[in-house]
Amino acid sequence: MAPFQFIDRPSPFNTKGGRTLPIFAITPAHIETGTIDPIALDWAKKAGFKAESGALLMVPTADGHLGGALFGLGRNPSDAPFLTGKLARTLPAGDWHIETAPLTANRLALGYGLGSYRFERYKASASEAPTLLIPTDADAADIKRQLAGVFLARDLINTPTNDMGPEALEDVFRALGEHYKAKVSVIAGDDLLKENFPLIHTVGRASEQAPRLLELRWGKKGHKRVTLVGKGVCFDTGGLDIKPASSMLLMKKDMGGAANVMGLALMIMDAKLKVDLRVLLPVVENSISANAFRPGDIYKSRKGLTVQIDNTDAEGRLILADALAYADEEEADLIVDMATLTGAARVALGPDLPPFFTDDDDLAHDLTEASLAVDDPMWRMPLYMGYDKDVSARIADLTNAPSGGMAGSITAALFLKRFVTRNRHWAHFDIYAWAQAERPHSPVGGEAQAIRALYHHLRGMTA
């Protein structure tokens, strides 16, 4: 069975074997020592090709036709492990294969695949894309699986809210579950109050589309129990504490946590990992209307803790609080939540390095090792209990927006920690879910962050 796709697109790979053109992916040392194809070497020297990182040179045949390409990796290829993604956007249309490269087969093929991504739902590309032959010593099925997960996350984030509101996100969630024969259930609208999810209802009740909690279950009882929770704010106006226009431009990506969790769930199910999987997505729009929640309101959460609303633009932690409390009601070997939660995380680490928070030192070590193994960056940040007092409120148990503006990503994580008290193995990821600049392995737009590393960790945990 092919991996699930939200948007159908042609494969970036081909299966044409010897009928493909060669790419010589080389370092300057290959030219200096003459250890590449002699015709390509002669052409490189005549053209002054230095094999600088990302440089591309077409190589002609003796009769003037296109015979192949030289691709520079620079002196330290490990500094840009997915540099081959650039080939997917710079090679002319045609079928290609890598002839030589000082990179692992999996890395070069995955890099190419990641770089091949195009979001063409609203505007078709003017050029035909090249294709690459996956090397025989690469794990083609796993490469395609990881790409499917990454592309699902990117597609969902890139789709604007008029086509990716709560109802549409539920439709994709159901389709994903159906593809892998998972059980999907939904609690929506006022039923959230009946089923004791008051904070999810509070945040989403002002929207035309009802708030909802999406739940997916897959796998076998007795396997490792893994629960994934993703923030699904399909658009965030800021509520009555309305954002300025400039801050709303990217708010279609405020469901990036849900999108990334769905991408990770796809990988887990497609690989048939020995996991008893549970996925929880609280899905809302943070809108403005006569019944919008207000600054100063106090609401009781699913866990029974009361929360004072000191800023309606700190809504993500509210919906996660109910979802995490629900997740925590069952014992799990691992709970992971992912959310585009705080600007403070971006101030601290920038857009490309998502922080994660956990009290579990062994888990932190394993996640860091997984991150390094697959070049999917993340960085552990402290759940510093010295700031826990800042999450308290004077006339309620908690505030959703501590005053002072300091340590915002830490206090947000400490807020969420109050709702995970039964399960020790919990990690919170504060992701950006967006690539601000084009990189070899991704264009500007929605981005998957940390899910390849989490997938790698889960494969090892369930082997």
PDB file of N, CA and C in Angstrom, residues 296-358:
ATOM      1  N   GLY A 296      -9.692  38.310  31.527  1.00  0.00           N
ATOM      2  CA  GLY A 296     -10.266  38.372  32.864  1.00  0.00           C
ATOM      3  C   GLY A 296     -11.237  37.250  33.174  1.00  0.00           C
ATOM      4  N   ASP A 297     -11.736  36.558  32.142  1.00  0.00           N
ATOM      5  CA  ASP A 297     -12.592  35.399  32.379  1.00  0.00           C
ATOM      6  C   ASP A 297     -11.802  34.308  33.104  1.00  0.00           C
ATOM      7  N   ILE A 298     -12.522  33.472  33.829  1.00  0.00           N
ATOM      8  CA  ILE A 298     -11.917  32.319  34.490  1.00  0.00           C
ATOM      9  C   ILE A 298     -12.732  31.089  34.122  1.00  0.00           C
ATOM     10  N   TYR A 299     -12.029  30.042  33.686  1.00  0.00           N
ATOM     11  CA  TYR A 299     -12.691  28.809  33.260  1.00  0.00           C
ATOM     12  C   TYR A 299     -12.060  27.616  33.958  1.00  0.00           C
ATOM     13  N   LYS A 300     -12.889  26.614  34.216  1.00  0.00           N
ATOM     14  CA  LYS A 300     -12.397  25.362  34.767  1.00  0.00           C
ATOM     15  C   LYS A 300     -11.982  24.447  33.623  1.00  0.00           C
ATOM     16  N   SER A 301     -10.837  23.805  33.769  1.00  0.00           N
ATOM     17  CA  SER A 301     -10.311  22.887  32.758  1.00  0.00           C
ATOM     18  C   SER A 301     -10.832  21.478  32.993  1.00  0.00           C
ATOM     19  N   ARG A 302     -10.552  20.605  32.058  1.00  0.00           N
ATOM     20  CA  ARG A 302     -10.936  19.194  32.216  1.00  0.00           C
ATOM     21  C   ARG A 302     -10.359  18.611  33.499  1.00  0.00           C
ATOM     22  N   LYS A 303      -9.139  19.007  33.832  1.00  0.00           N
ATOM     23  CA  LYS A 303      -8.469  18.471  35.017  1.00  0.00           C
ATOM     24  C   LYS A 303      -9.047  19.032  36.309  1.00  0.00           C
ATOM     25  N   GLY A 304      -9.855  20.084  36.214  1.00  0.00           N
ATOM     26  CA  GLY A 304     -10.416  20.706  37.403  1.00  0.00           C
ATOM     27  C   GLY A 304      -9.696  21.967  37.825  1.00  0.00           C
ATOM     28  N   LEU A 305      -8.510  22.207  37.287  1.00  0.00           N
ATOM     29  CA  LEU A 305      -7.780  23.438  37.574  1.00  0.00           C
ATOM     30  C   LEU A 305      -8.485  24.610  36.904  1.00  0.00           C
ATOM     31  N   THR A 306      -8.571  25.733  37.609  1.00  0.00           N
ATOM     32  CA  THR A 306      -9.165  26.930  37.021  1.00  0.00           C
ATOM     33  C   THR A 306      -8.089  27.782  36.373  1.00  0.00           C
ATOM     34  N   VAL A 307      -8.449  28.396  35.252  1.00  0.00           N
ATOM     35  CA  VAL A 307      -7.488  29.182  34.478  1.00  0.00           C
ATOM     36  C   VAL A 307      -8.047  30.578  34.257  1.00  0.00           C
ATOM     37  N   GLN A 308      -7.266  31.574  34.654  1.00  0.00           N
ATOM     38  CA  GLN A 308      -7.616  32.971  34.403  1.00  0.00           C
ATOM     39  C   GLN A 308      -7.061  33.384  33.048  1.00  0.00           C
ATOM     40  N   ILE A 309      -7.911  33.986  32.237  1.00  0.00           N
ATOM     41  CA  ILE A 309      -7.507  34.417  30.896  1.00  0.00           C
ATOM     42  C   ILE A 309      -6.925  35.827  31.001  1.00  0.00           C
ATOM     43  N   ASP A 310      -5.619  35.927  30.927  1.00  0.00           N
ATOM     44  CA  ASP A 310      -4.979  37.234  30.950  1.00  0.00           C
ATOM     45  C   ASP A 310      -4.580  37.706  29.555  1.00  0.00           C
ATOM     46  N   ASN A 311      -4.719  36.833  28.575  1.00  0.00           N
ATOM     47  CA  ASN A 311      -4.507  37.237  27.182  1.00  0.00           C
ATOM     48  C   ASN A 311      -5.177  36.198  26.289  1.00  0.00           C
ATOM     49  N   THR A 312      -6.124  36.627  25.482  1.00  0.00           N
ATOM     50  CA  THR A 312      -6.830  35.675  24.619  1.00  0.00           C
ATOM     51  C   THR A 312      -5.958  35.181  23.467  1.00  0.00           C
ATOM     52  N   ASP A 313      -4.785  35.785  23.301  1.00  0.00           N
ATOM     53  CA  ASP A 313      -3.852  35.339  22.267  1.00  0.00           C
ATOM     54  C   ASP A 313      -2.934  34.230  22.784  1.00  0.00           C
ATOM     55  N   ALA A 314      -3.095  33.832  24.028  1.00  0.00           N
ATOM     56  CA  ALA A 314      -2.374  32.672  24.570  1.00  0.00           C
ATOM     57  C   ALA A 314      -3.354  31.512  24.646  1.00  0.00           C
ATOM     58  N   GLU A 315      -3.938  31.203  23.488  1.00  0.00           N
ATOM     59  CA  GLU A 315      -5.025  30.228  23.417  1.00  0.00           C
ATOM     60  C   GLU A 315      -4.552  28.803  23.205  1.00  0.00           C
ATOM     61  N   GLY A 316      -3.367  28.645  22.602  1.00  0.00           N
ATOM     62  CA  GLY A 316      -2.902  27.301  22.268  1.00  0.00           C
ATOM     63  C   GLY A 316      -2.729  26.426  23.496  1.00  0.00           C
ATOM     64  N   ARG A 317      -2.176  27.009  24.557  1.00  0.00           N
ATOM     65  CA  ARG A 317      -1.962  26.224  25.778  1.00  0.00           C
ATOM     66  C   ARG A 317      -3.284  25.835  26.433  1.00  0.00           C
ATOM     67  N   LEU A 318      -4.341  26.601  26.178  1.00  0.00           N
ATOM     68  CA  LEU A 318      -5.643  26.275  26.745  1.00  0.00           C
ATOM     69  C   LEU A 318      -6.212  25.001  26.116  1.00  0.00           C
ATOM     70  N   ILE A 319      -6.203  24.941  24.797  1.00  0.00           N
ATOM     71  CA  ILE A 319      -6.758  23.745  24.159  1.00  0.00           C
ATOM     72  C   ILE A 319      -5.866  22.529  24.404  1.00  0.00           C
ATOM     73  N   LEU A 320      -4.542  22.755  24.477  1.00  0.00           N
ATOM     74  CA  LEU A 320      -3.639  21.646  24.784  1.00  0.00           C
ATOM     75  C   LEU A 320      -3.850  21.142  26.203  1.00  0.00           C
ATOM     76  N   ALA A 321      -4.215  22.046  27.124  1.00  0.00           N
ATOM     77  CA  ALA A 321      -4.419  21.642  28.511  1.00  0.00           C
ATOM     78  C   ALA A 321      -5.492  20.563  28.619  1.00  0.00           C
ATOM     79  N   ASP A 322      -6.640  20.782  27.974  1.00  0.00           N
ATOM     80  CA  ASP A 322      -7.695  19.768  28.003  1.00  0.00           C
ATOM     81  C   ASP A 322      -7.255  18.485  27.307  1.00  0.00           C
ATOM     82  N   ALA A 323      -6.588  18.610  26.166  1.00  0.00           N
ATOM     83  CA  ALA A 323      -6.163  17.423  25.418  1.00  0.00           C
ATOM     84  C   ALA A 323      -5.103  16.640  26.189  1.00  0.00           C
ATOM     85  N   LEU A 324      -4.160  17.340  26.813  1.00  0.00           N
ATOM     86  CA  LEU A 324      -3.128  16.653  27.584  1.00  0.00           C
ATOM     87  C   LEU A 324      -3.705  16.000  28.833  1.00  0.00           C
ATOM     88  N   ALA A 325      -4.650  16.668  29.479  1.00  0.00           N
ATOM     89  CA  ALA A 325      -5.301  16.053  30.634  1.00  0.00           C
ATOM     90  C   ALA A 325      -5.991  14.756  30.223  1.00  0.00           C
ATOM     91  N   TYR A 326      -6.628  14.770  29.072  1.00  0.00           N
ATOM     92  CA  TYR A 326      -7.289  13.586  28.536  1.00  0.00           C
ATOM     93  C   TYR A 326      -6.259  12.505  28.217  1.00  0.00           C
ATOM     94  N   ALA A 327      -5.150  12.889  27.594  1.00  0.00           N
ATOM     95  CA  ALA A 327      -4.082  11.934  27.299  1.00  0.00           C
ATOM     96  C   ALA A 327      -3.537  11.308  28.573  1.00  0.00           C
ATOM     97  N   ASP A 328      -3.411  12.115  29.616  1.00  0.00           N
ATOM     98  CA  ASP A 328      -2.799  11.680  30.867  1.00  0.00           C
ATOM     99  C   ASP A 328      -3.691  10.737  31.669  1.00  0.00           C
ATOM    100  N   GLU A 329      -4.948  10.624  31.277  1.00  0.00           N
ATOM    101  CA  GLU A 329      -5.868   9.723  31.985  1.00  0.00           C
ATOM    102  C   GLU A 329      -5.585   8.256  31.681  1.00  0.00           C
ATOM    103  N   GLU A 330      -4.804   7.981  30.639  1.00  0.00           N
ATOM    104  CA  GLU A 330      -4.373   6.628  30.329  1.00  0.00           C
ATOM    105  C   GLU A 330      -2.860   6.537  30.496  1.00  0.00           C
ATOM    106  N   GLU A 331      -2.389   5.417  31.010  1.00  0.00           N
ATOM    107  CA  GLU A 331      -0.944   5.228  31.121  1.00  0.00           C
ATOM    108  C   GLU A 331      -0.346   5.073  29.731  1.00  0.00           C
ATOM    109  N   ALA A 332       0.783   5.723  29.514  1.00  0.00           N
ATOM    110  CA  ALA A 332       1.455   5.663  28.217  1.00  0.00           C
ATOM    111  C   ALA A 332       2.953   5.517  28.426  1.00  0.00           C
ATOM    112  N   ASP A 333       3.597   4.878  27.469  1.00  0.00           N
ATOM    113  CA  ASP A 333       5.056   4.793  27.503  1.00  0.00           C
ATOM    114  C   ASP A 333       5.685   6.090  27.024  1.00  0.00           C
ATOM    115  N   LEU A 334       4.917   6.888  26.281  1.00  0.00           N
ATOM    116  CA  LEU A 334       5.408   8.182  25.818  1.00  0.00           C
ATOM    117  C   LEU A 334       4.235   9.060  25.412  1.00  0.00           C
ATOM    118  N   ILE A 335       4.241  10.299  25.897  1.00  0.00           N
ATOM    119  CA  ILE A 335       3.316  11.329  25.430  1.00  0.00           C
ATOM    120  C   ILE A 335       4.145  12.447  24.822  1.00  0.00           C
ATOM    121  N   VAL A 336       3.811  12.832  23.613  1.00  0.00           N
ATOM    122  CA  VAL A 336       4.486  13.941  22.928  1.00  0.00           C
ATOM    123  C   VAL A 336       3.431  14.944  22.498  1.00  0.00           C
ATOM    124  N   ASP A 337       3.645  16.215  22.817  1.00  0.00           N
ATOM    125  CA  ASP A 337       2.784  17.243  22.232  1.00  0.00           C
ATOM    126  C   ASP A 337       3.624  18.180  21.391  1.00  0.00           C
ATOM    127  N   MET A 338       3.034  18.680  20.323  1.00  0.00           N
ATOM    128  CA  MET A 338       3.703  19.590  19.401  1.00  0.00           C
ATOM    129  C   MET A 338       2.790  20.783  19.158  1.00  0.00           C
ATOM    130  N   ALA A 339       3.391  21.980  19.209  1.00  0.00           N
ATOM    131  CA  ALA A 339       2.572  23.190  19.089  1.00  0.00           C
ATOM    132  C   ALA A 339       3.413  24.359  18.614  1.00  0.00           C
ATOM    133  N   THR A 340       2.818  25.181  17.766  1.00  0.00           N
ATOM    134  CA  THR A 340       3.386  26.491  17.441  1.00  0.00           C
ATOM    135  C   THR A 340       2.949  27.420  18.576  1.00  0.00           C
ATOM    136  N   LEU A 341       3.691  27.378  19.687  1.00  0.00           N
ATOM    137  CA  LEU A 341       3.144  27.910  20.926  1.00  0.00           C
ATOM    138  C   LEU A 341       3.610  29.315  21.274  1.00  0.00           C
ATOM    139  N   THR A 342       4.929  29.587  21.215  1.00  0.00           N
ATOM    140  CA  THR A 342       5.398  30.877  21.723  1.00  0.00           C
ATOM    141  C   THR A 342       6.387  31.545  20.773  1.00  0.00           C
ATOM    142  N   GLY A 343       6.295  32.861  20.685  1.00  0.00           N
ATOM    143  CA  GLY A 343       7.319  33.635  20.001  1.00  0.00           C
ATOM    144  C   GLY A 343       8.631  33.612  20.764  1.00  0.00           C
ATOM    145  N   ALA A 344       8.553  33.395  22.077  1.00  0.00           N
ATOM    146  CA  ALA A 344       9.761  33.354  22.890  1.00  0.00           C
ATOM    147  C   ALA A 344      10.701  32.239  22.451  1.00  0.00           C
ATOM    148  N   ALA A 345      10.143  31.115  22.007  1.00  0.00           N
ATOM    149  CA  ALA A 345      10.981  30.015  21.525  1.00  0.00           C
ATOM    150  C   ALA A 345      11.770  30.433  20.300  1.00  0.00           C
ATOM    151  N   ARG A 346      11.150  31.237  19.435  1.00  0.00           N
ATOM    152  CA  ARG A 346      11.838  31.707  18.235  1.00  0.00           C
ATOM    153  C   ARG A 346      12.908  32.733  18.575  1.00  0.00           C
ATOM    154  N   VAL A 347      12.639  33.587  19.562  1.00  0.00           N
ATOM    155  CA  VAL A 347      13.652  34.552  20.017  1.00  0.00           C
ATOM    156  C   VAL A 347      14.864  33.813  20.560  1.00  0.00           C
ATOM    157  N   ALA A 348      14.620  32.743  21.296  1.00  0.00           N
ATOM    158  CA  ALA A 348      15.717  32.003  21.913  1.00  0.00           C
ATOM    159  C   ALA A 348      16.525  31.203  20.912  1.00  0.00           C
ATOM    160  N   LEU A 349      15.856  30.491  19.990  1.00  0.00           N
ATOM    161  CA  LEU A 349      16.549  29.523  19.144  1.00  0.00           C
ATOM    162  C   LEU A 349      16.349  29.734  17.650  1.00  0.00           C
ATOM    163  N   GLY A 350      15.552  30.726  17.269  1.00  0.00           N
ATOM    164  CA  GLY A 350      15.328  30.964  15.854  1.00  0.00           C
ATOM    165  C   GLY A 350      14.295  30.015  15.274  1.00  0.00           C
ATOM    166  N   PRO A 351      14.000  30.167  13.976  1.00  0.00           N
ATOM    167  CA  PRO A 351      12.907  29.395  13.372  1.00  0.00           C
ATOM    168  C   PRO A 351      13.248  27.948  13.047  1.00  0.00           C
ATOM    169  N   ASP A 352      14.541  27.617  12.939  1.00  0.00           N
ATOM    170  CA  ASP A 352      14.940  26.306  12.435  1.00  0.00           C
ATOM    171  C   ASP A 352      15.321  25.303  13.512  1.00  0.00           C
ATOM    172  N   LEU A 353      15.384  25.732  14.771  1.00  0.00           N
ATOM    173  CA  LEU A 353      15.829  24.858  15.854  1.00  0.00           C
ATOM    174  C   LEU A 353      14.755  24.807  16.934  1.00  0.00           C
ATOM    175  N   PRO A 354      13.827  23.863  16.852  1.00  0.00           N
ATOM    176  CA  PRO A 354      12.733  23.812  17.819  1.00  0.00           C
ATOM    177  C   PRO A 354      13.200  23.333  19.186  1.00  0.00           C
ATOM    178  N   PRO A 355      12.781  24.003  20.247  1.00  0.00           N
ATOM    179  CA  PRO A 355      13.093  23.516  21.585  1.00  0.00           C
ATOM    180  C   PRO A 355      12.113  22.427  22.005  1.00  0.00           C
ATOM    181  N   PHE A 356      12.598  21.538  22.883  1.00  0.00           N
ATOM    182  CA  PHE A 356      11.691  20.603  23.523  1.00  0.00           C
ATOM    183  C   PHE A 356      11.957  20.610  25.016  1.00  0.00           C
ATOM    184  N   PHE A 357      10.928  20.263  25.767  1.00  0.00           N
ATOM    185  CA  PHE A 357      10.967  20.302  27.224  1.00  0.00           C
ATOM    186  C   PHE A 357      10.543  18.943  27.759  1.00  0.00           C
ATOM    187  N   THR A 358      11.289  18.426  28.730  1.00  0.00           N
ATOM    188  CA  THR A 358      10.916  17.190  29.393  1.00  0.00           C
ATOM    189  C   THR A 358      11.646  17.094  30.722  1.00  0.00           C
TER     190      THR A 358
END
